[in-house]
PDB file of C-alpha atoms in Angstrom:
ATOM      1  CA  MET A  27       5.010 -18.416   3.469  1.00 84.00           C
ATOM      2  CA  LEU A  28       4.841 -14.671   3.701  1.00 92.00           C
ATOM      3  CA  VAL A  29       1.378 -14.475   2.115  1.00 94.00           C
ATOM      4  CA  GLU A  30      -0.180 -16.372   5.011  1.00 95.00           C
ATOM      5  CA  LYS A  31       1.640 -14.280   7.641  1.00 94.00           C
ATOM      6  CA  VAL A  32       0.478 -10.984   6.130  1.00 95.00           C
ATOM      7  CA  GLU A  33      -3.059 -12.154   5.415  1.00 95.00           C
ATOM      8  CA  ALA A  34      -3.378 -13.449   8.992  1.00 93.00           C
ATOM      9  CA  LYS A  35      -3.135  -9.813  10.132  1.00 93.00           C
ATOM     10  CA  PHE A  36      -5.968  -8.684   7.830  1.00 94.00           C
ATOM     11  CA  PRO A  37      -9.405  -8.055   9.352  1.00 95.00           C
ATOM     12  CA  PRO A  38     -11.538 -11.213   9.701  1.00 94.00           C
ATOM     13  CA  GLY A  39     -13.012 -12.406   6.404  1.00 95.00           C
ATOM     14  CA  VAL A  40     -10.759 -10.223   4.228  1.00 96.00           C
ATOM     15  CA  SER A  41      -8.663 -12.022   1.611  1.00 96.00           C
ATOM     16  CA  MET A  42      -5.436 -10.687   0.200  1.00 97.00           C
ATOM     17  CA  PRO A  43      -5.783  -9.393  -3.374  1.00 98.00           C
ATOM     18  CA  ARG A  44      -3.777 -11.155  -6.063  1.00 97.00           C
ATOM     19  CA  PRO A  45      -1.387  -8.222  -6.722  1.00 98.00           C
ATOM     20  CA  ILE A  46      -0.311  -8.102  -3.049  1.00 97.00           C
ATOM     21  CA  ARG A  47       0.124 -11.889  -3.141  1.00 97.00           C
ATOM     22  CA  CYS A  48       2.351 -11.328  -6.148  1.00 96.00           C
ATOM     23  CA  LEU A  49       4.524  -8.894  -4.142  1.00 96.00           C
ATOM     24  CA  CYS A  50       4.809 -11.404  -1.287  1.00 96.00           C
ATOM     25  CA  ASN A  51       5.784 -14.159  -3.712  1.00 96.00           C
ATOM     26  CA  PHE A  52       8.351 -11.847  -5.330  1.00 96.00           C
ATOM     27  CA  LEU A  53       9.871 -11.213  -1.911  1.00 95.00           C
ATOM     28  CA  ASP A  54       9.884 -14.935  -1.055  1.00 95.00           C
ATOM     29  CA  LYS A  55      11.795 -15.639  -4.258  1.00 95.00           C
ATOM     30  CA  HIS A  56      14.099 -12.610  -4.574  1.00 95.00           C
ATOM     31  CA  GLY A  57      14.321 -10.973  -1.156  1.00 94.00           C
ATOM     32  CA  TYR A  58      14.693  -7.246  -0.585  1.00 93.00           C
ATOM     33  CA  PRO A  59      14.631  -4.711  -2.028  1.00 92.00           C
ATOM     34  CA  ILE A  60      11.219  -4.916  -3.613  1.00 93.00           C
ATOM     35  CA  SER A  61      11.272  -1.288  -4.743  1.00 93.00           C
ATOM     36  CA  GLY A  62      12.935   1.558  -2.910  1.00 92.00           C
ATOM     37  CA  CYS A  63      12.384   1.418   0.845  1.00 93.00           C
ATOM     38  CA  PHE A  64       8.979  -0.296   0.680  1.00 95.00           C
ATOM     39  CA  GLU A  65       8.704  -3.445   2.801  1.00 95.00           C
ATOM     40  CA  ILE A  66       6.007  -6.044   3.306  1.00 96.00           C
ATOM     41  CA  SER A  67       4.599  -5.877   6.852  1.00 90.00           C
ATOM     42  CA  THR A  68       3.408  -8.666   9.115  1.00 86.00           C
ATOM     43  CA  ILE A  69       2.395  -6.435  12.042  1.00 83.00           C
ATOM     44  CA  GLY A  70      -0.760  -4.925  10.577  1.00 70.00           C
ATOM     45  CA  ASP A  71      -3.096  -5.227  13.529  1.00 71.00           C
ATOM     46  CA  ASP A  72      -0.497  -3.621  15.818  1.00 84.00           C
ATOM     47  CA  ASP A  73      -0.255  -0.657  13.449  1.00 85.00           C
ATOM     48  CA  MET A  74      -4.002  -0.189  13.354  1.00 91.00           C
ATOM     49  CA  ALA A  75      -4.294  -0.433  17.145  1.00 90.00           C
ATOM     50  CA  ALA A  76      -1.765   2.402  17.401  1.00 91.00           C
ATOM     51  CA  TRP A  77      -3.597   4.596  14.889  1.00 94.00           C
ATOM     52  CA  PHE A  78      -7.111   3.841  16.155  1.00 95.00           C
ATOM     53  CA  PRO A  79      -6.822   2.806  19.803  1.00 95.00           C
ATOM     54  CA  ASN A  80      -9.785   1.050  21.394  1.00 94.00           C
ATOM     55  CA  ASP A  81     -11.838   1.041  18.179  1.00 96.00           C
ATOM     56  CA  GLU A  82     -11.787  -2.364  16.532  1.00 94.00           C
ATOM     57  CA  THR A  83     -14.448  -1.318  14.022  1.00 95.00           C
ATOM     58  CA  MET A  84     -12.212   1.464  12.731  1.00 96.00           C
ATOM     59  CA  GLN A  85      -9.139  -0.773  12.813  1.00 96.00           C
ATOM     60  CA  HIS A  86     -10.973  -3.252  10.583  1.00 95.00           C
ATOM     61  CA  GLN A  87     -11.431  -0.554   7.931  1.00 96.00           C
ATOM     62  CA  PHE A  88      -7.807  -1.243   6.922  1.00 97.00           C
ATOM     63  CA  ALA A  89      -5.813  -4.260   5.780  1.00 96.00           C
ATOM     64  CA  VAL A  90      -2.139  -3.499   6.356  1.00 96.00           C
ATOM     65  CA  PHE A  91       0.412  -5.051   4.025  1.00 97.00           C
ATOM     66  CA  GLY A  92       3.414  -2.719   3.956  1.00 96.00           C
ATOM     67  CA  ARG A  93       5.695  -0.211   5.649  1.00 94.00           C
ATOM     68  CA  GLY A  94       7.974   2.599   4.617  1.00 91.00           C
ATOM     69  CA  SER A  95      11.447   3.278   6.001  1.00 88.00           C
ATOM     70  CA  THR A  96      10.147   5.773   8.578  1.00 87.00           C
ATOM     71  CA  GLY A  97       7.361   3.523   9.854  1.00 88.00           C
ATOM     72  CA  SER A  98       4.627   4.709   7.515  1.00 92.00           C
ATOM     73  CA  VAL A  99       1.828   2.157   7.160  1.00 96.00           C
ATOM     74  CA  TYR A 100       0.636   0.959   3.731  1.00 97.00           C
ATOM     75  CA  ALA A 101      -2.861  -0.504   3.763  1.00 97.00           C
ATOM     76  CA  LEU A 102      -5.967  -1.245   1.775  1.00 98.00           C
ATOM     77  CA  TRP A 103      -8.803   1.053   2.825  1.00 98.00           C
ATOM     78  CA  LEU A 104     -11.761  -1.322   2.914  1.00 98.00           C
ATOM     79  CA  ARG A 105     -14.425   1.400   3.312  1.00 95.00           C
ATOM     80  CA  GLY A 106     -16.850  -0.802   5.221  1.00 89.00           C
ATOM     81  CA  THR A 107     -16.574  -3.836   2.923  1.00 91.00           C
ATOM     82  CA  GLN A 108     -14.474  -6.974   2.790  1.00 91.00           C
ATOM     83  CA  ASP A 109     -13.627  -6.404  -0.882  1.00 94.00           C
ATOM     84  CA  ALA A 110      -9.862  -5.957  -0.798  1.00 96.00           C
ATOM     85  CA  GLU A 111      -9.603  -6.429  -4.577  1.00 95.00           C
ATOM     86  CA  SER A 112     -11.110  -3.007  -5.297  1.00 95.00           C
ATOM     87  CA  ALA A 113      -9.843  -1.215  -2.182  1.00 98.00           C
ATOM     88  CA  PRO A 114      -7.608   1.838  -2.633  1.00 98.00           C
ATOM     89  CA  VAL A 115      -4.065   1.755  -1.267  1.00 98.00           C
ATOM     90  CA  ILE A 116      -3.426   4.395   1.376  1.00 98.00           C
ATOM     91  CA  VAL A 117      -0.567   5.535   3.595  1.00 97.00           C
ATOM     92  CA  LEU A 118      -0.867   6.466   7.233  1.00 96.00           C
ATOM     93  CA  GLY A 119       2.376   8.396   7.510  1.00 92.00           C
ATOM     94  CA  SER A 120       4.813   8.364  10.384  1.00 88.00           C
ATOM     95  CA  GLU A 121       4.457  12.147  10.591  1.00 87.00           C
ATOM     96  CA  GLY A 122       0.658  12.069  10.345  1.00 89.00           C
ATOM     97  CA  GLU A 123       0.363  12.143   6.552  1.00 91.00           C
ATOM     98  CA  LEU A 124      -2.856  10.712   5.139  1.00 97.00           C
ATOM     99  CA  LEU A 125      -2.247   9.779   1.515  1.00 97.00           C
ATOM    100  CA  VAL A 126      -4.047   7.840  -1.190  1.00 98.00           C
ATOM    101  CA  LEU A 127      -1.519   6.240  -3.553  1.00 98.00           C
ATOM    102  CA  ALA A 128      -3.520   4.012  -5.899  1.00 98.00           C
ATOM    103  CA  VAL A 129      -7.134   3.110  -6.711  1.00 98.00           C
ATOM    104  CA  ASN A 130      -6.345  -0.578  -6.080  1.00 98.00           C
ATOM    105  CA  SER A 131      -3.501  -2.974  -5.400  1.00 98.00           C
ATOM    106  CA  LEU A 132      -2.776  -3.594  -9.087  1.00 98.00           C
ATOM    107  CA  GLU A 133      -2.189   0.110  -9.656  1.00 98.00           C
ATOM    108  CA  PHE A 134      -0.063   0.177  -6.503  1.00 98.00           C
ATOM    109  CA  CYS A 135       2.148  -2.554  -7.959  1.00 98.00           C
ATOM    110  CA  ARG A 136       2.544  -0.475 -11.108  1.00 98.00           C
ATOM    111  CA  LEU A 137       3.554   2.469  -8.900  1.00 98.00           C
ATOM    112  CA  LEU A 138       6.132   0.340  -7.081  1.00 97.00           C
ATOM    113  CA  GLY A 139       7.522  -0.638 -10.461  1.00 97.00           C
ATOM    114  CA  CYS A 140       8.507   2.992 -11.045  1.00 97.00           C
ATOM    115  CA  GLY A 141      11.341   2.456  -8.578  1.00 96.00           C
ATOM    116  CA  TYR A 142      10.829   5.422  -6.276  1.00 96.00           C
ATOM    117  CA  ASN A 143      12.825   5.339  -3.064  1.00 92.00           C
ATOM    118  CA  GLU A 144      10.071   6.757  -0.811  1.00 91.00           C
ATOM    119  CA  LEU A 145       6.559   6.822  -2.279  1.00 92.00           C
ATOM    120  CA  GLU A 146       5.267   9.254   0.321  1.00 88.00           C
ATOM    121  CA  TRP A 147       8.160  11.719  -0.132  1.00 89.00           C
ATOM    122  CA  ASP A 148       9.495  11.494  -3.708  1.00 94.00           C
ATOM    123  CA  ASP A 149       8.196  13.706  -6.529  1.00 94.00           C
ATOM    124  CA  LEU A 150       6.103  11.150  -8.393  1.00 95.00           C
ATOM    125  CA  THR A 151       5.590  13.498 -11.339  1.00 95.00           C
ATOM    126  CA  GLN A 152       9.265  12.963 -12.198  1.00 96.00           C
ATOM    127  CA  GLU A 153      11.069   9.804 -13.272  1.00 94.00           C
ATOM    128  CA  SER A 154      12.742   8.007 -10.405  1.00 94.00           C
ATOM    129  CA  SER A 155      16.512   8.184 -10.248  1.00 91.00           C
ATOM    130  CA  GLU A 156      16.258   4.576  -9.000  1.00 90.00           C
ATOM    131  CA  TRP A 157      14.327   3.307 -12.080  1.00 94.00           C
ATOM    132  CA  ASP A 158      16.917   0.649 -12.904  1.00 94.00           C
ATOM    133  CA  THR A 159      16.809  -0.877  -9.419  1.00 93.00           C
ATOM    134  CA  ALA A 160      13.186  -1.936  -9.940  1.00 96.00           C
ATOM    135  CA  GLN A 161      13.766  -3.782 -13.230  1.00 97.00           C
ATOM    136  CA  LEU A 162      13.516  -7.212 -11.600  1.00 96.00           C
ATOM    137  CA  LEU A 163      10.185  -6.229 -10.008  1.00 97.00           C
ATOM    138  CA  ARG A 164       8.873  -4.838 -13.309  1.00 97.00           C
ATOM    139  CA  ASP A 165       9.792  -8.057 -15.101  1.00 97.00           C
ATOM    140  CA  TRP A 166       8.036 -10.058 -12.338  1.00 96.00           C
ATOM    141  CA  LEU A 167       4.908  -7.888 -12.545  1.00 97.00           C
ATOM    142  CA  THR A 168       4.780  -8.194 -16.333  1.00 97.00           C
ATOM    143  CA  ALA A 169       5.184 -11.974 -16.225  1.00 97.00           C
ATOM    144  CA  THR A 170       2.849 -12.527 -13.261  1.00 96.00           C
ATOM    145  CA  LEU A 171       0.162  -9.847 -13.619  1.00 97.00           C
ATOM    146  CA  ASN A 172       0.579  -8.872 -17.284  1.00 97.00           C
ATOM    147  CA  VAL A 173       1.037  -5.174 -16.482  1.00 95.00           C
ATOM    148  CA  GLU A 174       3.473  -2.541 -17.631  1.00 95.00           C
ATOM    149  CA  CYS A 175       4.788   0.109 -15.272  1.00 97.00           C
ATOM    150  CA  PRO A 176       4.927   3.768 -16.282  1.00 97.00           C
ATOM    151  CA  THR A 177       8.144   5.757 -15.991  1.00 96.00           C
ATOM    152  CA  LYS A 178       6.378   8.296 -13.752  1.00 97.00           C
ATOM    153  CA  GLY A 179       3.855   7.577 -11.021  1.00 97.00           C
ATOM    154  CA  GLY A 180       2.102  10.928 -10.799  1.00 97.00           C
ATOM    155  CA  SER A 181      -0.935   9.952 -12.854  1.00 97.00           C
ATOM    156  CA  ILE A 182      -1.530   6.809 -10.771  1.00 98.00           C
ATOM    157  CA  VAL A 183      -1.527   8.865  -7.565  1.00 98.00           C
ATOM    158  CA  SER A 184      -3.529  11.816  -8.902  1.00 97.00           C
ATOM    159  CA  THR A 185      -6.254   9.497 -10.226  1.00 98.00           C
ATOM    160  CA  ALA A 186      -6.486   7.786  -6.841  1.00 98.00           C
ATOM    161  CA  GLN A 187      -6.493  11.039  -4.890  1.00 97.00           C
ATOM    162  CA  LYS A 188      -9.315  12.412  -7.011  1.00 98.00           C
ATOM    163  CA  GLN A 189     -11.378   9.244  -6.655  1.00 98.00           C
ATOM    164  CA  TYR A 190     -10.798   8.929  -2.885  1.00 98.00           C
ATOM    165  CA  SER A 191     -10.445  12.553  -1.855  1.00 97.00           C
ATOM    166  CA  ASP A 192     -12.492  11.829   1.291  1.00 97.00           C
ATOM    167  CA  PHE A 193      -9.806   9.637   2.866  1.00 98.00           C
ATOM    168  CA  PRO A 194      -7.978  12.334   4.891  1.00 97.00           C
ATOM    169  CA  SER A 195     -11.239  13.712   6.286  1.00 97.00           C
ATOM    170  CA  PHE A 196     -12.434  10.174   7.136  1.00 97.00           C
ATOM    171  CA  VAL A 197      -9.413   9.671   9.412  1.00 97.00           C
ATOM    172  CA  GLN A 198      -9.354  13.250  10.722  1.00 96.00           C
ATOM    173  CA  GLN A 199     -13.014  13.081  11.743  1.00 96.00           C
ATOM    174  CA  TRP A 200     -12.361   9.904  13.691  1.00 96.00           C
ATOM    175  CA  GLN A 201      -9.308  11.479  15.344  1.00 95.00           C
ATOM    176  CA  SER A 202     -11.256  14.601  16.308  1.00 95.00           C
ATOM    177  CA  ALA A 203     -13.997  12.531  17.909  1.00 95.00           C
ATOM    178  CA  ASN A 204     -11.782   9.962  19.617  1.00 95.00           C
ATOM    179  CA  LEU A 205      -8.362  11.339  20.500  1.00 87.00           C
TER     180      LEU A 205
END
């Protein structure tokens, strides 16, 4: 099962949060697309080794579970804990973007339910032109996690970015000291 393959790439002792399990189970049952260009990733430790070469401690700050169409990495930022349930969802972009998308994986699932094509590029303050394509995912999320998805994702992202505004500097400081 996909859940085990993705979780096997998480840092030691870190368990996959229920909402990400839900996405994996959705994919097992329905296949792609999940929502837009987002994909579940099973190469998490390779991604982290590329971003943070020769620093396993830094690599273990992230639990990778997804990818964008351009190779962007979607991960839980563990912030020195093993508590993936409350970890914010971040993007390490293929062009160097450092984004916080959601305060936790449940909010990330709600964001995916908006149907945006590219979460790191689309205007999330506007309704997605692809809203209808994510209906199956929204129905799954409602039935499985008892959540409703908003028509616009901007408030989910802005809340997360305010709460975790230190994320870009966290990565940039490491890069300055190590690259």
